[in-house]
Coordinates of C-alpha atoms and ligand atoms in Angstrom, one line a residue:
X11 CA 19.3 39.6 40.7
X12 CA 19.8 43.6 40.8
X13 CA 18.4 45.9 42.7
X14 CA 19.4 48.9 41.1
X15 CA 16.9 51.5 40.0
X16 CA 14.1 50.6 37.5
X17 CA 12.7 53.1 35.7
X18 CA 9.6 54.5 36.6
X19 CA 5.4 53.9 34.8
X20 CA 2.7 55.6 36.0
X21 CA -0.3 53.9 35.1
X22 CA -3.9 55.3 36.5
X23 CA -2.7 56.7 40.5
X24 CA -0.5 54.1 41.1
X25 CA 3.6 53.8 40.4
X26 CA 5.0 51.5 39.0
X27 CA 8.6 50.1 38.5
X28 CA 9.1 48.2 35.9
X29 CA 12.0 45.8 33.8
X30 CA 14.5 45.4 36.2
X31 CA 18.0 43.3 34.2
X32 CA 15.8 42.0 31.1
X33 CA 13.0 40.7 33.2
X34 CA 9.4 42.7 34.4
X35 CA 9.5 42.6 38.4
X36 CA 6.5 44.2 40.7
X37 CA 7.2 46.7 44.0
X38 CA 4.9 47.6 46.8
X39 CA 2.1 49.4 45.1
X40 CA 2.5 53.3 46.9
X41 CA -0.7 54.3 49.9
X42 CA -3.9 54.2 48.5
X43 CA -5.4 57.9 47.8
X44 CA -7.1 57.3 51.0
X45 CA -3.5 57.2 52.9
X46 CA -4.2 54.3 54.2
X47 CA -2.0 51.6 53.2
X48 CA -3.8 48.9 50.9
X49 CA -2.2 45.1 51.3
X50 CA 0.6 44.8 49.2
X51 CA -0.2 44.7 45.3
X52 CA 1.8 43.3 42.5
X53 CA 3.0 45.9 40.1
X54 CA 4.5 44.4 36.5
X55 CA 3.4 45.0 33.6
X56 CA 0.6 43.7 30.7
X57 CA 1.5 40.3 29.3
X58 CA 0.3 38.3 27.1
X59 CA 0.9 35.1 26.2
X60 CA 1.4 33.2 23.1
X61 CA 1.4 34.0 19.8
X62 CA -0.9 33.2 17.7
X63 CA -3.1 35.3 15.8
X64 CA -5.0 36.2 19.5
X65 CA -2.3 37.0 21.6
X66 CA -0.3 38.9 19.3
X67 CA -3.1 41.4 18.3
X68 CA -4.0 41.5 22.0
X69 CA -0.5 43.1 22.4
X70 CA -0.1 45.3 19.4
X71 CA -3.4 46.7 20.2
X72 CA -2.4 46.7 24.2
X73 CA 0.9 49.0 22.4
X74 CA -1.0 51.5 20.7
X75 CA -3.3 52.2 24.3
X76 CA -0.8 52.0 26.2
X77 CA 2.5 54.3 24.2
X78 CA 4.1 54.4 27.3
X79 CA 4.2 51.3 28.4
X80 CA 6.1 47.9 28.4
X81 CA 3.9 45.3 26.9
X82 CA 5.5 41.6 27.1
X83 CA 4.9 38.8 24.8
X84 CA 6.0 35.3 26.0
X85 CA 6.0 33.5 23.6
X86 CA 6.2 28.6 23.1
X87 CA 7.1 29.6 19.2
X88 CA 9.6 31.1 17.5
X89 CA 7.6 32.9 15.5
X90 CA 4.7 34.7 15.9
X91 CA 1.4 35.0 13.3
X92 CA 0.8 38.3 12.0
X93 CA -2.2 39.9 10.5
X94 CA -1.9 41.5 7.1
X95 CA -3.6 42.9 4.5
X96 CA -6.8 42.9 6.8
X97 CA -10.3 44.1 4.6
X98 CA -13.3 44.6 6.3
X99 CA -15.5 42.8 3.7
X100 CA -18.3 44.6 5.2
X101 CA -20.3 45.3 8.4
X102 CA -18.8 42.2 9.9
X103 CA -16.9 39.8 7.6
X104 CA -13.4 40.0 6.8
X105 CA -10.2 39.1 5.3
X106 CA -6.8 38.4 5.8
X107 CA -3.4 37.3 5.3
X108 CA -1.6 34.9 8.0
X109 CA 1.7 35.8 8.0
X110 CA 4.9 33.7 10.2
X111 CA 7.1 36.5 11.4
X112 CA 10.5 36.7 13.6
X113 CA 9.6 38.3 17.2
X114 CA 12.2 41.0 16.1
X115 CA 9.5 42.4 13.2
X116 CA 6.7 42.9 15.8
X117 CA 9.1 44.8 18.5
X118 CA 10.8 46.4 15.5
X119 CA 6.1 47.7 14.3
X120 CA 5.6 48.3 18.0
X121 CA 8.8 49.3 20.0
X122 CA 6.8 49.2 23.4
X123 CA 6.6 45.6 22.8
X124 CA 9.1 43.0 24.0
X125 CA 8.9 39.3 22.9
X126 CA 9.8 36.6 24.7
X127 CA 10.5 33.2 23.5
X128 CA 10.1 31.1 25.7
X129 CA 7.1 28.2 26.9
X130 CA 5.4 30.0 30.2
X131 CA 5.8 27.0 32.2
X132 CA 3.1 27.8 34.8
X133 CA 1.2 30.2 36.3
X134 CA 0.8 31.8 40.2
X135 CA -2.3 33.6 39.5
X136 CA -1.9 34.9 43.4
X137 CA 1.4 36.6 43.5
X138 CA 0.2 37.5 39.8
X139 CA 3.5 36.2 38.1
X140 CA 4.0 33.8 35.1
X141 CA 7.6 31.1 34.7
X142 CA 8.6 30.1 31.7
X143 CA 11.3 27.3 30.7
X144 CA 14.4 29.1 30.7
X145 CA 13.9 30.0 34.2
X146 CA 12.6 33.8 34.3
X147 CA 10.0 34.6 36.2
X148 CA 7.9 37.2 35.5
X149 CA 5.4 40.0 37.4
X150 CA 1.9 41.1 35.4
X151 CA -0.3 43.7 36.2
X152 CA -2.6 41.8 33.4
X153 CA -1.8 39.2 31.5
X154 CA -4.2 37.8 28.5
X155 CA -3.9 33.7 28.0
X156 CA -4.1 33.5 24.2
X157 CA -2.0 30.4 24.2
X158 CA -4.4 28.3 21.3
X159 CA -5.2 24.9 21.9
X160 CA -4.2 21.5 20.7
X161 CA -5.2 19.5 18.3
X162 CA -7.8 16.3 20.0
X163 CA -6.2 13.5 18.6
X164 CA -7.0 9.5 18.4
X165 CA -4.6 7.1 18.9
X166 CA -2.8 10.3 19.9
X167 CA 1.1 9.3 20.9
X168 CA 0.6 5.9 17.9
X169 CA 3.1 6.9 15.0
X170 CA 0.9 6.5 12.5
X171 CA -1.6 8.4 13.7
X172 CA -0.8 12.4 12.9
X173 CA -2.2 15.4 13.5
X174 CA -2.7 19.1 11.6
X175 CA -2.0 21.8 13.4
X176 CA 0.9 24.4 12.7
X177 CA 4.1 24.2 9.8
X178 CA 6.0 21.9 11.9
X179 CA 3.6 18.9 12.2
X180 CA 1.6 20.2 8.4
X181 CA 5.7 19.6 7.3
X182 CA 5.6 16.2 8.8
X183 CA 2.4 15.3 7.3
X184 CA 2.9 16.6 3.3
X185 CA 6.7 14.4 3.7
X186 CA 4.7 11.6 4.9
X187 CA 2.1 11.6 2.3
X188 CA 5.3 11.9 0.2
X189 CA 5.3 8.5 0.5
X190 CA 2.2 7.2 0.7
X191 CA -0.4 5.8 -1.6
X192 CA -3.8 5.1 0.6
X193 CA -4.2 7.6 3.8
X194 CA -7.8 7.2 6.1
X195 CA -8.8 11.1 7.1
X196 CA -10.9 10.6 10.6
X197 CA -12.7 14.1 11.0
X198 CA -15.1 15.4 9.9
X199 CA -14.6 20.0 10.6
X200 CA -12.1 22.2 8.8
X201 CA -9.3 20.1 8.3
X202 CA -10.7 16.9 6.7
X203 CA -13.2 19.2 4.4
X204 CA -9.5 21.0 3.4
X205 CA -7.7 17.4 3.1
X206 CA -9.7 15.6 1.0
X207 CA -10.0 18.2 -2.0
X208 CA -6.5 19.1 -1.8
X209 CA -4.4 15.9 -2.5
X210 CA -3.5 14.0 -5.5
X211 CA -1.8 10.9 -6.3
X212 CA -2.9 8.8 -2.8
X213 CA -5.8 6.9 -2.2
X214 CA -7.9 8.8 1.3
X215 CA -10.5 7.0 3.2
X216 CA -12.5 9.3 4.7
X217 CA -14.1 7.7 7.9
X218 CA -16.9 10.7 8.8
X219 CA -19.5 9.7 12.1
X220 CA -22.1 11.7 10.2
X221 CA -24.3 11.0 7.1
X222 CA -22.6 14.0 5.2
X223 CA -19.4 15.8 4.8
X224 CA -18.7 18.7 6.9
X225 CA -20.8 18.5 9.8
X226 CA -19.1 21.4 11.9
X227 CA -19.8 23.7 9.0
X228 CA -23.3 22.2 6.4
X229 CA -26.1 20.3 6.2
X230 CA -27.0 17.7 4.5
X231 CA -28.5 19.8 1.0
X232 CA -24.4 22.3 1.4
X233 CA -22.7 18.5 1.3
X234 CA -24.5 17.2 -1.3
X235 CA -23.5 19.6 -3.7
X236 CA -19.8 20.3 -2.5
X237 CA -19.5 16.3 -2.7
X238 CA -20.0 16.6 -6.3
X239 CA -17.1 18.2 -7.1
X240 CA -14.7 16.0 -4.8
X241 CA -15.3 13.1 -6.7
X242 CA -15.0 15.0 -10.0
X243 CA -11.8 15.8 -11.6
X244 CA -9.8 18.8 -10.1
X245 CA -10.2 22.3 -12.5
X246 CA -7.6 25.1 -10.8
X247 CA -10.2 27.5 -12.8
X248 CA -9.8 30.9 -10.4
X249 CA -12.9 32.1 -8.1
X250 CA -14.0 34.5 -10.2
X251 CA -15.3 37.7 -8.1
X252 CA -18.2 38.8 -10.4
X253 CA -22.2 38.0 -9.6
X254 CA -23.9 35.6 -12.1
X255 CA -26.7 36.0 -12.1
X256 CA -27.6 31.9 -12.2
X257 CA -31.0 30.4 -13.2
X258 CA -32.3 28.2 -10.3
X259 CA -32.1 24.1 -11.7
X260 CA -33.4 23.4 -8.3
X261 CA -35.3 25.2 -5.6
X262 CA -37.5 23.6 -2.6
X263 CA -38.6 24.9 0.1
X264 CA -38.5 22.3 3.8
X265 CA -40.1 23.3 5.7
X266 CA -39.8 22.6 9.6
X267 CA -37.1 21.5 8.8
X268 CA 7.8 20.1 21.3
X269 CA 10.4 19.9 26.2
X270 CA 10.2 21.9 23.1
X271 CA 7.7 19.2 21.3
X272 CA 5.3 20.0 24.6
X273 CA 4.7 22.8 22.6
X274 CA 2.8 23.5 19.7
X275 CA 3.0 26.8 17.4
X276 CA 0.7 29.2 16.3
X277 CA -2.3 27.1 14.5
X278 CA -1.8 28.2 10.6
X279 CA -3.0 30.0 8.7
X280 CA -5.5 30.8 5.8
X281 CA -4.4 28.8 2.4
X282 CA -1.6 26.9 4.6
X283 CA -1.6 24.4 2.0
X284 CA -0.9 26.7 -0.9
X285 CA 2.9 26.5 -0.9
X286 CA 2.6 22.5 0.1
X287 CA 2.4 20.1 -2.4
X288 CA -0.1 17.3 -0.9
X289 CA 1.3 14.8 -2.9
X290 CA 1.6 10.8 -2.5
X291 CA 3.5 8.5 -5.0
X292 CA 0.6 7.9 -6.9
X293 CA 0.0 10.3 -10.2
X294 CA -4.4 10.9 -10.6
X295 CA -5.8 13.5 -8.7
X296 CA -8.7 13.2 -6.8
X297 CA -9.8 9.7 -5.3
X298 CA -11.7 9.3 -2.5
X299 CA -13.6 6.5 -1.1
X300 CA -16.4 8.1 1.6
X301 CA -17.1 6.3 4.8
X302 CA -20.2 7.4 5.9
X303 CA -21.8 6.9 10.2
X304 CA -18.7 5.4 11.4
X305 CA -15.7 5.5 13.3
X306 CA -12.4 4.8 14.3
X307 CA -12.6 1.0 17.0
X308 CA -8.9 -0.4 16.7
X309 CA -5.9 0.8 14.5
X310 CA -3.6 -1.7 14.2
X311 CA 0.0 -1.9 13.2
X312 CA 1.0 -4.0 9.8
X313 CA 2.5 -7.0 12.4
X314 CA -0.5 -7.2 15.3
X315 CA -2.9 -7.6 12.0
X316 CA -1.2 -10.8 10.0
X317 CA -1.5 -12.4 13.4
X318 CA -5.5 -11.5 13.5
X319 CA -5.8 -13.4 9.6
X320 CA -8.5 -10.5 9.8
X321 CA -9.4 -9.6 6.1
X322 CA -9.0 -6.0 5.2
X323 CA -10.5 -4.4 1.5
X324 CA -9.3 -3.2 -1.4
X325 CA -9.7 1.1 -2.0
X326 CA -14.0 0.8 -3.6
X327 CA -12.4 2.6 -6.8
X328 CA -15.7 2.0 -8.3
X329 CA -18.8 2.2 -6.9
X330 CA -21.2 -0.1 -8.3
X331 CA -19.2 -2.9 -7.9
X332 CA -18.4 -5.2 -5.0
X333 CA -16.0 -4.5 -2.5
X334 CA -12.8 -6.8 -2.8
X335 CA -10.2 -7.6 -0.1
X336 CA -7.0 -6.7 -0.5
X337 CA -4.4 -8.4 -1.5
X338 CA -1.6 -5.4 -0.4
X339 CA 0.2 -5.3 2.7
X340 CA -0.2 -1.8 4.9
X341 CA 2.2 0.2 7.3
X342 CA -1.1 0.0 9.4
X343 CA -5.0 -1.2 10.0
X344 CA -7.7 0.9 10.6
X345 CA -11.1 -1.2 11.7
X346 CA -13.9 0.8 11.6
X347 CA -17.1 0.5 13.7
X348 CA -18.9 -0.5 10.3
X349 CA -17.0 -3.2 10.6
X350 CA -14.9 -2.9 7.3
X351 CA -10.8 -2.6 7.7
X352 CA -8.6 -0.6 5.6
X353 CA -5.3 -0.9 5.6
X354 CA -3.1 2.2 4.7
X355 CA -0.1 4.1 4.6
X356 CA -1.3 6.5 7.0
X357 CA -4.3 8.0 9.4
X358 CA -4.8 12.7 9.5
X359 CA -7.2 12.6 12.7
X360 CA -8.6 15.7 11.9
X361 CA -10.9 15.4 15.1
X362 CA -10.9 18.8 16.4
X363 CA -9.8 20.9 18.8
X364 CA -9.3 20.8 22.3
X365 CA -7.8 24.2 24.7
X366 CA -4.7 24.6 25.1
X367 CA -5.2 25.3 29.6
X368 CA -2.9 23.0 31.1
X369 CA 0.6 24.9 31.6
X370 CA -2.0 27.3 33.5
X371 CA -4.6 25.1 35.8
X372 CA -2.0 24.3 38.6
X373 CA -2.6 26.4 41.4
X374 CA -5.4 28.0 39.8
X375 CA -8.7 27.6 40.0
X376 CA -10.2 29.1 36.5
X377 CA -13.3 28.0 36.3
X378 CA -13.6 26.5 32.8
X379 CA -16.3 26.0 30.0
X380 CA -18.1 23.0 29.2
X381 CA -15.3 22.3 25.6
X382 CA -12.1 22.6 28.5
X383 CA -11.6 26.0 28.1
X384 CA -10.9 29.2 30.1
X385 CA -14.3 30.7 30.5
X386 CA -14.5 34.0 29.9
X387 CA -16.7 37.3 30.4
X388 CA -17.9 40.4 28.1
X389 CA -15.3 42.0 29.7
X390 CA -13.0 38.6 27.7
X391 CA -12.3 38.4 32.3
X392 CA -11.6 34.7 33.1
X393 CA -12.7 33.8 36.3
X394 CA -9.3 35.1 38.6
X395 CA -8.7 38.3 39.2
X396 CA -6.4 40.3 36.1
X397 CA -6.4 37.3 34.2
X398 CA -8.6 37.3 30.6
X399 CA -7.5 35.4 28.2
X400 CA -8.6 35.8 24.0
X401 CA -8.6 32.7 21.0
X402 CA -8.8 28.7 21.2
X403 CA -7.8 29.1 24.8
X404 CA -11.1 30.6 25.9
X405 CA -14.3 29.7 26.0
X406 CA -16.8 32.7 25.9
X407 CA -19.2 32.6 28.7
X408 CA -21.4 35.9 27.7
X409 CA -24.7 36.3 27.0
X410 CA -24.1 36.1 23.3
X411 CA -26.2 37.9 20.4
X412 CA -29.5 35.7 19.5
X413 CA -27.0 35.1 15.9
X414 CA -23.9 34.8 17.1
X415 CA -21.9 31.3 18.6
X416 CA -18.1 30.8 19.4
X417 CA -16.1 28.5 16.9
X418 CA -12.7 28.7 17.2
X419 CA -11.5 29.8 14.1
X420 CA -9.3 32.5 13.2
X421 CA -11.7 36.1 12.4
X422 CA -12.7 34.8 16.7
X423 CA -8.7 34.7 17.5
X424 CA -8.5 38.1 15.9
X425 CA -11.7 39.6 17.4
X426 CA -10.9 38.4 20.4
X427 CA -7.4 39.5 21.0
X428 CA -8.1 42.7 19.7
X429 CA -11.2 43.3 22.4
X430 CA -9.2 41.9 25.1
X431 CA -6.8 44.5 25.1
X432 CA -9.2 47.1 24.7
X433 CA -11.1 45.1 27.9
X434 CA -8.0 45.4 29.7
X435 CA -7.2 49.3 28.6
X436 CA -10.8 50.0 29.5
X437 CA -10.5 48.2 33.1
X438 CA -7.3 49.9 33.9
X439 CA -8.5 52.9 33.5
X440 CA -11.3 51.8 35.7
X441 CA -14.8 52.1 33.6
X442 CA -15.9 48.9 31.6
X443 CA -16.4 48.5 27.5
X444 CA -19.4 48.0 25.9
X445 CA -18.9 44.4 23.9
X446 CA -17.7 44.6 20.5
X447 CA -19.8 44.9 17.2
X448 CA -17.8 41.8 15.6
X449 CA -19.4 39.9 18.5
X450 CA -23.5 41.3 16.9
X451 CA -23.5 38.9 14.3
X452 CA -21.0 35.5 13.4
X453 CA -19.8 35.8 10.0
X454 CA -17.2 33.6 8.5
X455 CA -15.4 33.6 4.3
X456 CA -13.3 30.8 4.0
X457 CA -12.9 28.7 0.5
X458 CA -13.1 24.4 0.6
X459 CA -12.6 23.0 -2.8
X460 CA -11.8 26.2 -4.3
X461 CA -15.5 27.5 -3.8
X462 CA -15.8 30.6 -1.7
X463 CA -17.5 29.8 1.3
X464 CA -19.5 32.4 3.5
X465 CA -21.1 31.3 6.7
X466 CA -23.7 34.3 8.4
X467 CA -25.5 33.6 11.5
X468 CA -27.6 30.9 12.6
X469 CA -26.1 29.4 9.8
X470 CA -27.5 25.7 10.5
X471 CA -30.5 26.7 12.4
X472 CA -27.9 26.3 15.7
X473 CA -30.4 26.2 18.7
X474 CA -33.3 27.2 16.8
X475 CA -34.5 24.4 17.5
X476 CA -37.1 22.9 15.6
X477 CA -39.5 26.1 14.3
X478 CA -37.9 27.5 11.9
X479 CA -37.5 27.6 7.8
X480 CA -35.4 26.5 5.2
X481 CA -34.8 28.4 2.0
X482 CA -32.8 27.3 -0.9
X483 CA -31.6 28.2 -4.0
X484 CA -28.5 25.6 -6.4
X485 CA -26.9 25.7 -9.1
X486 CA -25.1 22.3 -9.5
X487 CA -21.8 23.3 -9.4
X488 CA -21.8 27.3 -9.6
X489 CA -23.5 28.3 -6.3
X490 CA -25.8 26.8 -3.3
X491 CA -27.6 29.5 -1.0
X492 CA -29.6 28.7 1.4
X493 CA -30.9 30.8 4.0
X494 CA -33.0 30.2 8.0
X495 CA -35.3 31.7 8.8
X496 CA -37.8 32.3 12.1
X497 CA -41.2 33.8 12.3
X498 CA -40.7 35.7 8.7
X499 CA -36.4 37.6 10.7
X500 CA -33.1 36.0 8.3
X501 CA -31.3 34.5 11.3
X502 CA -28.4 32.7 9.0
X503 CA -26.8 32.3 6.5
X504 CA -25.1 29.5 4.0
X505 CA -23.9 31.1 0.3
X506 CA -21.3 28.7 -2.0
X507 CA -20.6 30.1 -4.7
X508 CA -19.5 33.7 -6.0
X509 CA -23.4 34.7 -4.4
X510 CA -22.4 37.9 -4.3
X511 CA -25.6 38.1 -1.2
X512 CA -23.3 37.9 1.9
X513 CA -23.4 41.5 2.0
X514 CA -27.5 42.5 2.2
X515 CA -27.8 39.2 3.8
X516 CA -25.7 40.7 7.0
X517 CA -28.1 43.9 6.8
X518 CA -31.0 41.8 6.4
X519 CA -30.2 39.7 9.7
X520 CA -28.8 41.7 12.2
X521 CA -31.1 44.5 11.1
X522 CA -33.9 41.6 11.9
X523 CA -36.4 43.1 9.9
X524 CA -39.8 40.8 9.5
X525 CA -39.2 39.1 6.0
X526 CA -42.5 37.4 5.4
X527 CA -43.8 39.1 3.1
X528 CA -40.8 38.7 0.5
X529 CA -41.2 34.7 0.6
X530 CA -39.4 32.9 -1.9
X531 CA -38.5 36.2 -3.6
X532 CA -35.2 36.1 -1.5
X533 CA -34.1 33.8 -3.5
X534 CA -34.9 35.1 -6.8
X535 CA -32.1 35.3 -9.2
X536 CA -34.3 36.7 -11.5
X537 CA -34.5 40.2 -8.5
X538 CA -32.0 42.6 -6.9
X539 CA -31.7 41.8 -3.6
X540 CA -29.5 44.8 -3.0
X541 CA -32.2 47.3 -4.8
X542 CA -34.6 45.1 -4.1
X543 CA -33.8 46.3 0.3
X544 CA -32.1 49.8 -0.7
Ligands
LIG214 C1 -4.6 23.2 10.2 C2 -5.5 24.2 10.4 C3 -6.5 25.2 9.3 C4 -7.2 26.3 9.4 N1 -8.3 26.8 8.9 C5 -8.7 28.7 9.0 C6 -9.5 28.6 8.8 O1 -9.7 27.9 7.4 N2 -10.6 30.2 8.5 C7 -10.1 30.0 9.8 O2 -10.9 30.4 10.9 N3 -9.7 29.3 11.3 C8 -9.3 28.2 10.7 N4 -8.3 27.8 11.8 C9 -8.3 27.9 13.0 C10 -7.6 29.0 13.5 O3 -6.3 28.5 12.8 C11 -7.2 29.1 14.7 O4 -8.8 29.4 14.7 C12 -6.3 30.9 15.8 O5 -5.1 30.1 14.9 C13 -6.5 30.3 17.3 O6 -5.7 31.4 16.6 P1 -4.8 31.4 18.9 O7 -4.5 32.4 18.3 O8 -6.2 31.3 19.6 O9 -4.0 30.0 19.0 P2 -2.1 29.2 18.3 O10 -2.8 30.4 16.3 O11 -3.1 27.9 19.0 O12 -1.8 30.4 19.0 C14 -1.3 29.8 20.3 C15 0.2 30.6 20.7 O13 0.6 30.3 22.2 C16 1.8 29.6 22.2 N5 1.9 29.0 23.5 C17 1.4 27.4 23.5 N6 1.7 27.5 23.8 C18 2.3 27.9 25.4 C19 2.4 28.1 26.3 N7 2.6 27.4 27.5 N8 4.2 29.1 27.5 C20 4.2 30.5 25.9 N9 3.3 30.2 24.3 C21 2.4 28.9 24.7 C22 2.3 28.9 21.3 O14 3.2 28.5 20.7 C23 0.8 29.6 19.3 O15 2.0 30.8 19.8 C24 -7.7 27.1 11.1 C25 -6.5 25.8 12.2 C26 -5.9 24.8 11.7 C27 -4.9 24.0 12.4
LIG215 N1 -11.5 26.8 6.2 C1 -11.2 26.2 7.9 O1 -12.9 27.8 8.2 C2 -11.4 25.8 8.2 C3 -11.6 26.0 9.8 N2 -10.0 25.1 10.5 C4 -10.9 24.9 12.1 O2 -8.9 24.4 12.5 C5 -9.5 24.2 14.0 C6 -9.3 22.3 13.7 O3 -10.1 21.4 12.5 P1 -11.0 20.6 12.5 O4 -9.6 19.4 13.2 O5 -10.8 19.9 11.4 O6 -11.8 20.6 13.4 P2 -13.6 20.4 13.7 O7 -13.2 21.3 14.7 O8 -13.0 21.9 12.7 O9 -14.2 19.4 12.4 C7 -13.7 17.9 13.8 C8 -14.4 17.3 13.2 O10 -14.1 16.0 14.1 C9 -14.9 14.7 14.5 N3 -15.0 14.4 15.3 C10 -14.7 14.6 16.7 N4 -13.9 13.5 17.4 C11 -14.0 12.4 16.0 C12 -14.2 11.1 16.3 N5 -13.5 10.4 17.9 N6 -14.2 10.4 15.9 C13 -14.5 10.7 14.6 N7 -14.8 11.8 14.1 C14 -14.7 12.7 15.8 C15 -16.2 15.7 14.1 O11 -17.1 14.8 14.4 C16 -15.9 17.4 13.4 O12 -16.5 16.4 12.2 C17 -11.1 23.7 14.2 O13 -11.0 25.0 15.3 C18 -11.9 24.6 12.8 O14 -12.6 25.1 12.8 C19 -9.8 23.5 10.5 C20 -9.8 24.1 8.7 C21 -10.2 24.6 7.9

């Protein structure tokens, strides 16, 4: 490598040389301010790994904080994810679109960002350097790992089991669906909910471990509200954006109740299925049969199943009629733990994600969280010096606010990427910063079954024990409102439909006002709650 003199960059007290022959390298640090020679310390630049929302937001924020420095974004995917049309809906609720863009677009928006399209195959933390698949080595002074997560597939490797994470896997899924008459969805979180509602022209057997749908987001009440929509014909009416005061039909109070294929691309963005026709070969819209409280016991390919001489079941079109044996043959058969067997064209494993830490672990003694993510503290630092992490790859291990929890969502990926960059900048200047306000309250706005869904705080009473009460208001087909109360304070809420309550409830959760005296008025649709708390 040529050792031609490199441009010099002053950062704090230290003199660094960066960027030699198109790569970034280190020189020994200058003498310490006291005049004694410190042990040689690596120089290098700020390096961010991962072109998803967390990595891109982190790199952008670093580029703004250090306009004179080069920021390196190393990513395995050919496109990066950019946050566009960002809208701060309220204090903590945010909405944005996610766009796939070539790395060059990011470079032109931020001339001090350099995007390197290559997977990181190894991290040598003691030398502060990373090695990429294309044989390059980059030295960092601070590194932020934002390599996302991978789908945690059941029966991984079986050709009839598909997962959905990035554009490639979504397209593969669409291609297979276009030829399918029946599929099985396994899992009960975000992806399963979206697929069960969006898929048309194909029978869907949906196998869930729980007794109600959508366990990662909803309790049984909300699930029932949504299930009726799932079982009815699909109506594509646009969501209205005005508040409507509905009559309470039911108000009750419950007490105490890929080589390259090895690298995944970035996780899909909002409305990822919007541009994909999720349609099977048939001409009907929804046809979903839900099998509750069961898991997959075994799967058999067609030939294997024929030898077994077991019986599979026909798709239960009419829930009141008894189940009959299936006369058709299928490419794959799924035996459930409840003893039932269904044949289908393929199975979608929508069974969660696992943090993508593997490329960084070799000889690096990272502390890992229970879910396998890189543990990060309240400054987004991992357990190794000068290495930060953000987004799906990390496990938040600080003492959280009583109404915040980590979930692997793009809002949190953005917030963590942004805050990690702030922390890296602050550490470079030698002072820590206060936790970002976005971690005060968990807030997620999304769409399920064409309903707007807002989740706030401990929306499912997570970790509150038995000492809480729920208040509900529900108008079938219109809205579902649930608040979680503890000691007279609002701790969380689920708002489905156009309730227009999110801002008020967000404030009530944040300010922890004693609401005991308001009782059920809190959810009375005839009381304009915004005026009440003005
Ligand atoms: C189908 C689907 C629908 C979703 N819907 C929603 C939703 O409606 N709302 C919501 O809030 N969240 C949703 N999510 C979750 C959300 O997309 C993720 O939480 C978020 O995008 C994670 O961002 P990230 O930047 O941490 O990781 P990712 O987006 O996974 O990005 C990781 C990046 O790292 C790169 N990378 C990986 N390994 C390496 C390596 N070794 N070297 C270099 N680069 C590497 C990848 O190529 C990628 O660019 C959805 C997820 C999926 C899969
Ligand atoms: N609108 C939104 O907010 C959406 C968010 N997402 C996010 O994308 C990521 C991936 O989504 P999902 O895969 O749906 O993950 P998820 O974490 O939302 O749900 C995983 C589901 O799989 C179930 N499960 C786990 N192991 C299982 C097994 N062996 N057998 C049967 N069921 C099993 C779990 O009980 C859970 O219901 C998540 O972080 C999710 O939050 C995804 C789609 C939409």
